[in-house]
mmCIF file of C-alpha atoms and ligand atoms in Angstrom:
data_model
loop_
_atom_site.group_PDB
_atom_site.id
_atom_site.type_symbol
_atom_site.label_atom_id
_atom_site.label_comp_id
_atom_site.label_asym_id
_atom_site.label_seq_id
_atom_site.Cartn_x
_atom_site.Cartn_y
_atom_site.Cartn_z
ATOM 1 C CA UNK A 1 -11.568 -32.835 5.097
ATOM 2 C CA UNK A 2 -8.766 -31.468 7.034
ATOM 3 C CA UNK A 3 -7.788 -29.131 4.454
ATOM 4 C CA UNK A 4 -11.044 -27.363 3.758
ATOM 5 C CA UNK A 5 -11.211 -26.357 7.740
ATOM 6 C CA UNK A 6 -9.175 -24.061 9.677
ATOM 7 C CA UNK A 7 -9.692 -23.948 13.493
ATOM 8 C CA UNK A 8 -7.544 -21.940 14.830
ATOM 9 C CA UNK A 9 -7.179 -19.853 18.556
ATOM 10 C CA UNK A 10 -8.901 -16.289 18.189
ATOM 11 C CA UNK A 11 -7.063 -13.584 16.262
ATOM 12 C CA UNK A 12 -6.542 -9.974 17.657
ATOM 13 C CA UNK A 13 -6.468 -7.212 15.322
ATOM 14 C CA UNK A 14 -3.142 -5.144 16.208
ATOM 15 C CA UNK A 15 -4.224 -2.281 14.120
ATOM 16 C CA UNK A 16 -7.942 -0.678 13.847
ATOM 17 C CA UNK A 17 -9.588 2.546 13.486
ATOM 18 C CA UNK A 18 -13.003 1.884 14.715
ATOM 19 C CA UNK A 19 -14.034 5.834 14.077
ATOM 20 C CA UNK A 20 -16.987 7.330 16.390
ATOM 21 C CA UNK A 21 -20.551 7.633 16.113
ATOM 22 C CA UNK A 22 -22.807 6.321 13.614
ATOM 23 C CA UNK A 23 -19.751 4.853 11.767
ATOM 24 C CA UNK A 24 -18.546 3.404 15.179
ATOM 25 C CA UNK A 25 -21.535 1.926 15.350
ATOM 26 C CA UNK A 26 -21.830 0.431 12.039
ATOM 27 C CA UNK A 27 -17.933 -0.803 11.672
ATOM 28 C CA UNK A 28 -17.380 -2.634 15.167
ATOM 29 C CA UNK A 29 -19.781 -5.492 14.815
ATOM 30 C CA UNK A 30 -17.363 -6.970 12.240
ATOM 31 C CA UNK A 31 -14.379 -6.524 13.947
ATOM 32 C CA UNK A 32 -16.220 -7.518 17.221
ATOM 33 C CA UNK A 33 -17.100 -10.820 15.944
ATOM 34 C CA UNK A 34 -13.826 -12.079 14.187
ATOM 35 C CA UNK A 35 -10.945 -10.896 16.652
ATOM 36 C CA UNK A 36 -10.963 -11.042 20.542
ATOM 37 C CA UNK A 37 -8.793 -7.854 20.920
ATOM 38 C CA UNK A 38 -8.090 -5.006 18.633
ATOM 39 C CA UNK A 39 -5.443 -2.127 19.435
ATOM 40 C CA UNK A 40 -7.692 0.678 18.556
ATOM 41 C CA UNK A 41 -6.577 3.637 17.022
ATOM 42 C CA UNK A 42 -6.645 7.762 18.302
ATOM 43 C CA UNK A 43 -6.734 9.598 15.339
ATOM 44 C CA UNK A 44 -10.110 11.002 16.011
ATOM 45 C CA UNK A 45 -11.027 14.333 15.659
ATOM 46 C CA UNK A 46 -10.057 16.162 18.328
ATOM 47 C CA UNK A 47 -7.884 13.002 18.554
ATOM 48 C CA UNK A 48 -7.375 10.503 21.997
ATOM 49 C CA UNK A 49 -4.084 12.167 23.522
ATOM 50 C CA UNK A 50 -5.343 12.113 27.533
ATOM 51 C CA UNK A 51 -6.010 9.117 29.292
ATOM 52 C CA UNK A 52 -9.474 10.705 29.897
ATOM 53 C CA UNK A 53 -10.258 10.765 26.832
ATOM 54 C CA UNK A 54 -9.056 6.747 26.251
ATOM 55 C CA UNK A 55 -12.004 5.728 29.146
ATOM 56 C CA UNK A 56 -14.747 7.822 27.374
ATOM 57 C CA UNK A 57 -13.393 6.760 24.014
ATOM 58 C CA UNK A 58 -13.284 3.004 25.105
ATOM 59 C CA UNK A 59 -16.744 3.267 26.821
ATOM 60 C CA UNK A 60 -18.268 4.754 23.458
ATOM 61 C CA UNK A 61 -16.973 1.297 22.019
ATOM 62 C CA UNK A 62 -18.346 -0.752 24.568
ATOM 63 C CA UNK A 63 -21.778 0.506 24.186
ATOM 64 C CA UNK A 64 -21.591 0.203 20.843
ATOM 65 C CA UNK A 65 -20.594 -3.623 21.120
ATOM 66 C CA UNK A 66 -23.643 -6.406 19.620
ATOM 67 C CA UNK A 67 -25.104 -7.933 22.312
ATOM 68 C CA UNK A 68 -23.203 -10.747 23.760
ATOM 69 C CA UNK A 69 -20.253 -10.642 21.726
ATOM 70 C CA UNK A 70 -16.798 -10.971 23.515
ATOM 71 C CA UNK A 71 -14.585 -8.425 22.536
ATOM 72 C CA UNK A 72 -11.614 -5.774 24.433
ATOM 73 C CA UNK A 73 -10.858 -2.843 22.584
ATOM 74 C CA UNK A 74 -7.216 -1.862 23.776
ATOM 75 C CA UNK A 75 -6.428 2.076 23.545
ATOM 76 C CA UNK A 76 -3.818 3.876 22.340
ATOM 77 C CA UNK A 77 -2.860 7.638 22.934
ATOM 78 C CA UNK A 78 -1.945 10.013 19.980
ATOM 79 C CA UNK A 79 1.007 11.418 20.822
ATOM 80 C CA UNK A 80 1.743 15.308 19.833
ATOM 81 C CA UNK A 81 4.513 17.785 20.986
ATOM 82 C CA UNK A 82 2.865 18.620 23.517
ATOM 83 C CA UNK A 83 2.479 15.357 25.405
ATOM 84 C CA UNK A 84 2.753 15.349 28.576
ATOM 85 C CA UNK A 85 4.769 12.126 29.713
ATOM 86 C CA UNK A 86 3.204 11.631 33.492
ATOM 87 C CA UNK A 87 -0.030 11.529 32.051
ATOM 88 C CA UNK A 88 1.025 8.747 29.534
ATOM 89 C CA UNK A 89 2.759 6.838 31.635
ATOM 90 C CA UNK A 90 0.039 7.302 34.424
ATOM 91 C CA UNK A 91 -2.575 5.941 31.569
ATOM 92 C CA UNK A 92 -0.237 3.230 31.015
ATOM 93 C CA UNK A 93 0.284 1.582 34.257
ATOM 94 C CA UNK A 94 -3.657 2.256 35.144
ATOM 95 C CA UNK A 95 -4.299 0.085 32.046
ATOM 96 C CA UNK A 96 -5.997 2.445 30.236
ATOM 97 C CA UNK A 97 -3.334 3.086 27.341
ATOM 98 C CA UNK A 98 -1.964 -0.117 26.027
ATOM 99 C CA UNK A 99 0.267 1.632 23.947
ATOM 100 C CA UNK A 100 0.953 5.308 22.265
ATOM 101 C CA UNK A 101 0.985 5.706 18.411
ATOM 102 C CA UNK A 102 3.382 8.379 16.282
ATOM 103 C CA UNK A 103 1.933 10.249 13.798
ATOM 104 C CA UNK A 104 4.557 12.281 11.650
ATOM 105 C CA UNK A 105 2.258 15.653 11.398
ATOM 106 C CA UNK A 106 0.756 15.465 8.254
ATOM 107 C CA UNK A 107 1.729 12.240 7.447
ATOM 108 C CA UNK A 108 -2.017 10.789 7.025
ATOM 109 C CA UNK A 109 -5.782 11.117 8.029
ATOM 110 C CA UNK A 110 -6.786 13.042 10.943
ATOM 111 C CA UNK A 111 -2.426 13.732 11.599
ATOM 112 C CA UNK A 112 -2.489 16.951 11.457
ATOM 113 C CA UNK A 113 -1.809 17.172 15.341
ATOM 114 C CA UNK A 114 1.066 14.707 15.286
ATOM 115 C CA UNK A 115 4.494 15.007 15.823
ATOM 116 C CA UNK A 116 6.728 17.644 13.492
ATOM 117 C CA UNK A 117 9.721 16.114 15.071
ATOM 118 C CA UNK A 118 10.535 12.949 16.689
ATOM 119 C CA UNK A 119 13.239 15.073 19.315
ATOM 120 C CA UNK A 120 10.686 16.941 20.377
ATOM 121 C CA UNK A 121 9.298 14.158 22.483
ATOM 122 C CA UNK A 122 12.118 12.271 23.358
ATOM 123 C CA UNK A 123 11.478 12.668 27.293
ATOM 124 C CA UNK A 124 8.193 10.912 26.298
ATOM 125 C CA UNK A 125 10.080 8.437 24.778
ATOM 126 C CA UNK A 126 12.824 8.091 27.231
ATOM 127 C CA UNK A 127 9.867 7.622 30.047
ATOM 128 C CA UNK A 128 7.944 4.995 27.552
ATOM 129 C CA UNK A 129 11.495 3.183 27.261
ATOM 130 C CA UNK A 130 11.621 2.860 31.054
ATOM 131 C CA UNK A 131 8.139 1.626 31.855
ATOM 132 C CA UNK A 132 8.068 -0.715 28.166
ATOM 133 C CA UNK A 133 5.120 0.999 26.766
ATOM 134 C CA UNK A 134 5.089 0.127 23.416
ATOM 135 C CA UNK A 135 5.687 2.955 20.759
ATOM 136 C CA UNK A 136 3.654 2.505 17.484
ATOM 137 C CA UNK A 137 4.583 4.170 14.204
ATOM 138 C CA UNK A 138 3.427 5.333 10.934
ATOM 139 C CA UNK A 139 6.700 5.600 9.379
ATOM 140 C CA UNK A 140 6.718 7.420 6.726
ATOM 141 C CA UNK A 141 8.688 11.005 6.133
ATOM 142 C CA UNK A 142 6.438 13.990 5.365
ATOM 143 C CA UNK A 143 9.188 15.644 3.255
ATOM 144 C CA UNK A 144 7.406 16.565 0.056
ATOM 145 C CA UNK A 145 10.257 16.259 -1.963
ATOM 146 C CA UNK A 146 10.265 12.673 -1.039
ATOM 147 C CA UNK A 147 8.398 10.285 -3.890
ATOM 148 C CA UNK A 148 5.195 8.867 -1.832
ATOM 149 C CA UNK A 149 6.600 5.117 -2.856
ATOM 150 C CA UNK A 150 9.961 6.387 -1.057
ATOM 151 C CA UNK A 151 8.113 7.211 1.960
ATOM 152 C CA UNK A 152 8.549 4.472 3.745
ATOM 153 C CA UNK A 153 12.079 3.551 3.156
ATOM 154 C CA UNK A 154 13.107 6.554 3.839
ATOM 155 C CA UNK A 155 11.450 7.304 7.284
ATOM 156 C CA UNK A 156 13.378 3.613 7.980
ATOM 157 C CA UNK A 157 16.455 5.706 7.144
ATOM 158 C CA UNK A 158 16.319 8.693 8.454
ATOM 159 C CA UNK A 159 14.080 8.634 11.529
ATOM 160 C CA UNK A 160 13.541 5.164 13.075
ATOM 161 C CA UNK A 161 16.947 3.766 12.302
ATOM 162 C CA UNK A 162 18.577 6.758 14.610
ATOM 163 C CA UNK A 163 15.455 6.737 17.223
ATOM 164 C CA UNK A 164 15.983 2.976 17.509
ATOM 165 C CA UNK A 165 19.729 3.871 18.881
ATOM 166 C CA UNK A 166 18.402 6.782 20.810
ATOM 167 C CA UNK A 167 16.652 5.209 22.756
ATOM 168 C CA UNK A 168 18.002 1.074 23.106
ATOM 169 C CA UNK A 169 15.257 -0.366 25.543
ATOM 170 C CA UNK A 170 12.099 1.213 23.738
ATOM 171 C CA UNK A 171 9.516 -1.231 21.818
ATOM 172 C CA UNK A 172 8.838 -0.617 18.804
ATOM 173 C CA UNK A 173 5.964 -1.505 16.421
ATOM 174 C CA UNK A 174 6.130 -0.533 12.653
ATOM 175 C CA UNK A 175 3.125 -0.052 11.282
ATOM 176 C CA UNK A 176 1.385 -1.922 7.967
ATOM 177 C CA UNK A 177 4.427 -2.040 6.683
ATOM 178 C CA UNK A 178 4.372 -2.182 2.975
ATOM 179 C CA UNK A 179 8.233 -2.633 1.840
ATOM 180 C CA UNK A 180 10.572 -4.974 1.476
ATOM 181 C CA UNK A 181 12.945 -2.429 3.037
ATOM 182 C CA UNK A 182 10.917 -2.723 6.315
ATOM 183 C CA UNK A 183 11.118 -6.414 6.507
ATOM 184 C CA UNK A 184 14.528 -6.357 6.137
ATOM 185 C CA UNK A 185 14.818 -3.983 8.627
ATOM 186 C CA UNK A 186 12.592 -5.746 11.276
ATOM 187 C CA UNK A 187 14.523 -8.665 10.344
ATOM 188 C CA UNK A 188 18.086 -7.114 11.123
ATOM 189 C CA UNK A 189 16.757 -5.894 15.075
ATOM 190 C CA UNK A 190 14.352 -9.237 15.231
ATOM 191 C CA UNK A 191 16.999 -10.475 18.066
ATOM 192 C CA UNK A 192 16.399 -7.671 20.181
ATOM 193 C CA UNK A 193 12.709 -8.478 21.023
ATOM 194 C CA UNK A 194 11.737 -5.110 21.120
ATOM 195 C CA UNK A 195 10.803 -4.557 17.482
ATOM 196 C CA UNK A 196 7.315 -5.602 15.530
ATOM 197 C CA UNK A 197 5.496 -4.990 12.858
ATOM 198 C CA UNK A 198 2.006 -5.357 11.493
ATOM 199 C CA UNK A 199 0.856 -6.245 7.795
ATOM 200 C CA UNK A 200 -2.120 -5.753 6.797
ATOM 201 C CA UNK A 201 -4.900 -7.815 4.527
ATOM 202 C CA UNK A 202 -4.624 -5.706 1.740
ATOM 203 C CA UNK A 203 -0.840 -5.006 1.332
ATOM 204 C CA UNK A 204 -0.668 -8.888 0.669
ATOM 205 C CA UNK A 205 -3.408 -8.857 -1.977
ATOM 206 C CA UNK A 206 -2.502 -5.796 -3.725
ATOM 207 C CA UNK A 207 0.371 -3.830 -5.485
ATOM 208 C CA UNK A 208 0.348 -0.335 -7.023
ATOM 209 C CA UNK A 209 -0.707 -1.496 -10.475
ATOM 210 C CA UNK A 210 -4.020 -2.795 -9.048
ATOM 211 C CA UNK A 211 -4.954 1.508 -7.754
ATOM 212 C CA UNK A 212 -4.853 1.922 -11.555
ATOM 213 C CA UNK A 213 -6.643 -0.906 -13.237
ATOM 214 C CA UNK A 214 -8.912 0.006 -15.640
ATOM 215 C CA UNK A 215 -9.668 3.680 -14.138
ATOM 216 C CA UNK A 216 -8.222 5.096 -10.853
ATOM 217 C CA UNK A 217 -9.810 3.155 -8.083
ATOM 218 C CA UNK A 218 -10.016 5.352 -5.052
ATOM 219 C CA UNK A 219 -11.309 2.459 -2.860
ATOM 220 C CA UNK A 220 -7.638 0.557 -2.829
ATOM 221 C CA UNK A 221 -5.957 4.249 -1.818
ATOM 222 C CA UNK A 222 -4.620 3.934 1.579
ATOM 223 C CA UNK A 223 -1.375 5.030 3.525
ATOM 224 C CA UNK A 224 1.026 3.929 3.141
ATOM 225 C CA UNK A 225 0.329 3.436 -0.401
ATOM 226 C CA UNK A 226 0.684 -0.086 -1.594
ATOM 227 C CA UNK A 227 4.554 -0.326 -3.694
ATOM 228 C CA UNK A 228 5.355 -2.380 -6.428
ATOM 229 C CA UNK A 229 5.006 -6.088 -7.246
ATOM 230 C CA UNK A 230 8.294 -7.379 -5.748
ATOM 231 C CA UNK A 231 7.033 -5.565 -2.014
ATOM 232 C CA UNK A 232 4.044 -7.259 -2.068
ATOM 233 C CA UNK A 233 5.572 -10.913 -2.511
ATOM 234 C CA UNK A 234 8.365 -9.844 0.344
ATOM 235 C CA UNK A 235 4.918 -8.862 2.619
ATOM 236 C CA UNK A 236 3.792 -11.882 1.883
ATOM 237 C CA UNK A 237 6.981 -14.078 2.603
ATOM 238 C CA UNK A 238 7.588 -12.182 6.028
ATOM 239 C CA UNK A 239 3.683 -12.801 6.701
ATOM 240 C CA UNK A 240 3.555 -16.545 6.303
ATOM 241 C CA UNK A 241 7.329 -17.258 7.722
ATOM 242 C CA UNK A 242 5.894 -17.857 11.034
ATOM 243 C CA UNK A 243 8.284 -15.437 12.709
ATOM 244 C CA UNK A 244 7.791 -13.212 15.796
ATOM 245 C CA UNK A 245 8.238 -9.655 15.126
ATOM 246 C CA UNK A 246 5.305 -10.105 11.998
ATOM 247 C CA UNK A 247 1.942 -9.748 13.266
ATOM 248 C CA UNK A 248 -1.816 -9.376 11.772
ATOM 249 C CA UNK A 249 -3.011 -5.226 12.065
ATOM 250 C CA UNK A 250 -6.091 -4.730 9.351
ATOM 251 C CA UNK A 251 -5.658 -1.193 8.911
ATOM 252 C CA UNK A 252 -8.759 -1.152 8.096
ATOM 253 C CA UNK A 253 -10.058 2.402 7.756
ATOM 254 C CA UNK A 254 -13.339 3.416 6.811
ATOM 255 C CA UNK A 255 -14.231 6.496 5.322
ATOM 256 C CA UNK A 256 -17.928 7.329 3.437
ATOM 257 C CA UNK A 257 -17.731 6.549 -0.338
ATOM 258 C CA UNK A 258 -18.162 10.191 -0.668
ATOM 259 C CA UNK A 259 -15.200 10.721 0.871
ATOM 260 C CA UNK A 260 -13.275 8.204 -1.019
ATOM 261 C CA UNK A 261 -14.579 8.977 -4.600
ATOM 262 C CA UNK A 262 -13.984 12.587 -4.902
ATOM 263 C CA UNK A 263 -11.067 14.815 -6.326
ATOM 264 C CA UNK A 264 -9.362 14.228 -3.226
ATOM 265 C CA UNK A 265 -10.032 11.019 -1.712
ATOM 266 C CA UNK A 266 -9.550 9.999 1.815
ATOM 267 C CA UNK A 267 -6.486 7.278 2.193
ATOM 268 C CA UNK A 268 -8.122 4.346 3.869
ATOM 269 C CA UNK A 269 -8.886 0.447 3.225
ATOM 270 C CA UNK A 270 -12.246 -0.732 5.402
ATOM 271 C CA UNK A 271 -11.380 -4.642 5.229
ATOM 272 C CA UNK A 272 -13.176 -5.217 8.591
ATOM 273 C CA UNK A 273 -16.040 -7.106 6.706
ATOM 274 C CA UNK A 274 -13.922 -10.133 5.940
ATOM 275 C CA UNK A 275 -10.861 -9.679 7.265
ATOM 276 C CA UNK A 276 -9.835 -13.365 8.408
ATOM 277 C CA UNK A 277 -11.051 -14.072 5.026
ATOM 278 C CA UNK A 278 -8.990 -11.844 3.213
ATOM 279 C CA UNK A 279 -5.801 -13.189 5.123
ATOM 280 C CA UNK A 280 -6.884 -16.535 4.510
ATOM 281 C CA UNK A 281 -6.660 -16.288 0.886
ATOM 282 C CA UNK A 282 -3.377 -14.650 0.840
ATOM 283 C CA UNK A 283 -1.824 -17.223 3.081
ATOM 284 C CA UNK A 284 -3.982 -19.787 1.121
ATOM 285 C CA UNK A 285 -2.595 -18.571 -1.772
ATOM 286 C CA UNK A 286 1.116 -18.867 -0.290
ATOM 287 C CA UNK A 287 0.797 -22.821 0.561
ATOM 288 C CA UNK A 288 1.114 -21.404 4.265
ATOM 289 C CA UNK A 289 -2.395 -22.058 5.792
ATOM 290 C CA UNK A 290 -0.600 -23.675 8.497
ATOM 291 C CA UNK A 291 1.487 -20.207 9.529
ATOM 292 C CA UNK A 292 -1.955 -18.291 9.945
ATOM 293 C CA UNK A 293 -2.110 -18.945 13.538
ATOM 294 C CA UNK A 294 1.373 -17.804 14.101
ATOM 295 C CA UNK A 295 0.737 -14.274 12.567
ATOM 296 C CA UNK A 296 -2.935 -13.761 13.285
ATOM 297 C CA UNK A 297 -3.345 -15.133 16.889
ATOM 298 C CA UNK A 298 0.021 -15.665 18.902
ATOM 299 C CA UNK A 299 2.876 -13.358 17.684
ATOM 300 C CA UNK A 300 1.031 -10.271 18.668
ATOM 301 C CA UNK A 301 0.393 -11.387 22.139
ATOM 302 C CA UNK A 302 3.597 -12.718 22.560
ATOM 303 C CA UNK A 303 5.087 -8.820 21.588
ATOM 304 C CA UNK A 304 2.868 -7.338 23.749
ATOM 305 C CA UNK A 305 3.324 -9.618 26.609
ATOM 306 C CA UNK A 306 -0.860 -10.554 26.851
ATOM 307 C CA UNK A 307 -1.694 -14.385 26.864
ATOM 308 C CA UNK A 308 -3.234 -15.604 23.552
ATOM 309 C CA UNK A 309 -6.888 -15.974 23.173
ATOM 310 C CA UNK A 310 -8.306 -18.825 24.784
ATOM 311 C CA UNK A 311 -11.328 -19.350 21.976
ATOM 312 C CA UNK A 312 -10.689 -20.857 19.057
ATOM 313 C CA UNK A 313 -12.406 -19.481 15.183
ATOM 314 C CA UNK A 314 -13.422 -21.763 12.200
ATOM 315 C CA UNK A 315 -12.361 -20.908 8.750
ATOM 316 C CA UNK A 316 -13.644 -22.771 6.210
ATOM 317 C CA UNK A 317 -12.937 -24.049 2.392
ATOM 318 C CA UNK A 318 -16.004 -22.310 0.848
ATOM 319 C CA UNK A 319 -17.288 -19.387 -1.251
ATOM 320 C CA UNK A 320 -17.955 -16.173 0.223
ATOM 321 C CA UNK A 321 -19.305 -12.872 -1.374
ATOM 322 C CA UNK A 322 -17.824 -9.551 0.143
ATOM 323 C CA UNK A 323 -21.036 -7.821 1.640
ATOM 324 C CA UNK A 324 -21.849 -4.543 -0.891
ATOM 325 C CA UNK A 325 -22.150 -1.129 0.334
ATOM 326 C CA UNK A 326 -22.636 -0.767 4.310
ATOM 327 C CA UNK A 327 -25.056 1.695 5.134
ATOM 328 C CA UNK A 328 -23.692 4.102 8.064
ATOM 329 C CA UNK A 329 -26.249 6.763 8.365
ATOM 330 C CA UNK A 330 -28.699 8.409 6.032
ATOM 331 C CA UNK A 331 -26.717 8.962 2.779
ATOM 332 C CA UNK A 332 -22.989 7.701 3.960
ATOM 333 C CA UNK A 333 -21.871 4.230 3.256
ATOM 334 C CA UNK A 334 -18.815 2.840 3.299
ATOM 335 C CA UNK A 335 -17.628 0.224 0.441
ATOM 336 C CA UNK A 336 -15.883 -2.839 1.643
ATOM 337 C CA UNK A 337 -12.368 -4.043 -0.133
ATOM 338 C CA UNK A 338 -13.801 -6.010 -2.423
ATOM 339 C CA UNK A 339 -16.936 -5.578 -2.205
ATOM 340 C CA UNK A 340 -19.379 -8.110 -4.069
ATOM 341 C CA UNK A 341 -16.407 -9.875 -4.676
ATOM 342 C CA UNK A 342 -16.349 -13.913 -4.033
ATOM 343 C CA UNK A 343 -13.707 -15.035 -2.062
ATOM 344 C CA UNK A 344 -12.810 -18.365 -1.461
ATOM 345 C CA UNK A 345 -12.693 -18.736 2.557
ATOM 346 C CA UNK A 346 -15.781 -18.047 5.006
ATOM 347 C CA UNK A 347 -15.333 -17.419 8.270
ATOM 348 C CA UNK A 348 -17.828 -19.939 10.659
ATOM 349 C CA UNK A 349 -17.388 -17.999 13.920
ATOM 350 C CA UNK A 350 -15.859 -18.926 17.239
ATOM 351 C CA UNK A 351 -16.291 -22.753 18.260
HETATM 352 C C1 NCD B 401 -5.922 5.757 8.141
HETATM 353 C C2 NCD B 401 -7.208 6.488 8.483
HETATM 354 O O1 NCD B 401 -8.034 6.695 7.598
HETATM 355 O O2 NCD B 401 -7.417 6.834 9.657
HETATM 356 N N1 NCD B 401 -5.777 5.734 6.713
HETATM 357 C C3 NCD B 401 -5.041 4.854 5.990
HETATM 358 O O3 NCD B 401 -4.925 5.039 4.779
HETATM 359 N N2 NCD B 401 -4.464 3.821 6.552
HETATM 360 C C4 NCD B 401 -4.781 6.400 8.828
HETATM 361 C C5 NCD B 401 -3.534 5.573 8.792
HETATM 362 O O4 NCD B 401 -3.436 4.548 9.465
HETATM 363 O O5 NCD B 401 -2.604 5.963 8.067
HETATM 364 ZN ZN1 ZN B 402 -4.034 3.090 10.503
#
C-alpha cells in the first residue's frame, strides 16, 4: 500500500554533534546509516577552530565509520574572537570547512570559547560574505536578565536582525529554531536566498510542558529550550510547508545519563537512534508525509549549493521500539529520546 511506504532520496542531517572518542564511536553508526551527509559540529573540547584541526577531526570520524557504510561528514569551524579570517577562508575554499558556526560565549555546551560579541569578528564575517561561506548560528542572547524562553526572540532582535544588514551578501543559517518568532523571521528574508534554518526532531514533538510531566525530565532539556504549545505547532507548519529556507538539523546531542540526570544537567537531545523516524511521525502526524522529502533531503542541498543525494531510503508504516540505553564505554550510556518508546514508522534502509 502506497501509504504505508515512504521511499524517498537520502536525507542529510544539517545539524550533528557526533562528540569524540568512545562516544564518537558509539553515536555515528546511527547517523551513518540514515543520512548521506551531516554538517558536523566543533564544539569539542578544545573545540575545531583551525582547519587543521577539521582534517584530524574529520579523519577521527572516518575511522570510526561501520564498515561499508556511505557517509561524508562535512566540518564546520568554531568561530571565537580570535579567529583568524585567512585561515577560515583558506579552510573553506580547500574544502575542508563547509561552513563556520557562532556560538554566543556561554550560550550552551562546550561555548565557553565563543564569541562575546558579534563586532568583534565582523572582518571574519565581511571575508565569509565575500567568498559565501555559510555562517551558522545559535541565536540566542546570553544576557541573564533575559527569561531563557525569551532567548531566542530576542537574539532575532537584537543581534541577527542588525548583523543581517551589516553585512547584506552573508548566508545565514539559524539554528533549531524553536519559535514562532524565528519562522516569521526566516519567512520575512526567505526572498533573499541567503537565509535558512534547521528544525529539529524533537522541537516538533515536544513543548515545555512535556520537560515537566510527571517529575522534571532531564532527558528532553536541550538548548534552545523547547517554548510553549503554540511554537511547537508554528515548527511544525514551517516544517511540513515544503518551503526552502526550512531544512532537517537533528540536534541531536549526546551526553552520558550521568551527565543528564544530575543537579545540573547537560542541555542536549541524542535523537540519532531514530531520527527519520521521529520526523516521520511528526510530519505523519501533520497529514504532510508527502513534504518530508522537501525538508529532509532537497532544501538543505539546495541552500548549500551541493546536489541532492542520489540514493533513495525506505520508511515504512510499522511499529518500532526506540532502542534503550546505549552503552558508550564502561559505566556511560547515553539514553535515546524516547527511549523504549514505540513509534509508529521504521526506517528499512537505503534501496
Ligand atoms: C548541544 C551540545 O550538547 O553540544 N546541546 C544542545 O542542547 N543542543 C549544543 C547546542 O547545539 O546548543
Ligand atoms: Zn547543536
Amino acid at each position: 500500500m502506497p501509504n504505508d511506504r515512504l521511499v524517498i532520496r537520502r536525507p542529510d542531517d544539517w545539524h550533528v554533534h557526533l562528540r569524540d572518542g568512545a562516544m564518537l564511536k558509539a553515536v555515528l553508526p546511527f547517523t551513518a546509516r540514515q543520512f548521506g551527509r551531516a554538517i558536523v559540529m566543533p564544539n569539542l573540547k578544545p573545540p575545531v577552530t583551525h582547519a587543521a584541526d577539521a582534517v584530524a577531526y574529520r579523519d577521527r570520524i572516518l575511522a570510526a565509520l561501520p564498515d561499508g557504510v556511505a557517509f561524508t561528514p562535512l566540518m564546520t569551524a568554531y568561530l571565537t574572537d580570535g579567529t583568524d579570517a585567512d585561515d577560515l577562508a583558506r579552510g573553506f575554499e580547500d574544502g575542508v570547512f563547509a561552513a563556520a558556526k557562532l556560538y554566543p560565549a556561554n550560550a550552551t555546551t562546550n561555548s565557553a570559547h565563543g564569541v562575546t560579541d558579534v563586532a568583534r569578528i565582523a572582518p571574519v564575517l565581511e571575508r565569509m560574505a565575500e567568498i559565501g561561506m555559510p555562517l551558522l548560528i545559535h541565536g540566542e542572547v546570553t544576557d541573564p536578565s533575559v527569561d531563557i524562553f525569551d532567548r531566542e526572540a530576542v537574539f532575532i532582535d537584537r543581534i541577527l536582525a542588525p548583523l543581517l544588514d551589516r553585512h547584506p551578501s552573508l548566508r545565514v543559517v539559524l539554528e533549531h529554531v524553536t519559535t514562532s518568532d524565528a519562522v516569521q523571521f526566516v519567512r520575512a528574508h526567505a526572498g533573499s536566498g541567503r537565509i535558512g534554518a534547521t528544525i529539529t526532531a524533537h522541537h516538533l514533538l515536544i513543548n515545555r510542558s512535556h520537560i515537566f510531566q510527571g517529575g522534571i525530565r532531564p532527558h528532553l532539556y536541550c538548548l534552545p529550550i523547547a517554548k510553549r504549545e503554540t511554537h511547537r505547532v508554528a515548527l511544525v507548519e514551517a516544517a511540513t510547508s515544503g518551503e526552502g529556507p526550512f531544512f532537517l538539523g537533528t540536534d541531536t546531542a549526546p551526553h552520558t545519563v550521568t551527565a543528564k540526570e544530575a543537579a545540573c544537567g547537560c542541555a542536549g537531545c541524542f535523537t540519532a537512534a531514530n531520527a527519520l523516524e521521529l520526523y516521520a511521525e511528526a510530519f505523519d502526524e501533520a497529514g504532510a508525509l508527502d513534504r518530508l522529502e522537501a525538508f529532509a533531503s532537497l532544501n538543505g542541498p539546495r541552500f548549500y549549493g551541493m546536489p541532492a543525494n542520489e540514493e533513495r531510503v525506505a520508511l515504512e508504516r510499522r511499529p518500532s521500539v526506540t532502542p534503550d540505553v546505549l552503552l558508550v564505554s564502561e559505566g556511560d550510556a547515553v539514553l535515546p529520546f524516547r527511549s523504549g518508546e514505540t513509534l509508529r514508522w521504521s526506517f528499512a534502509g537505503v534501496v
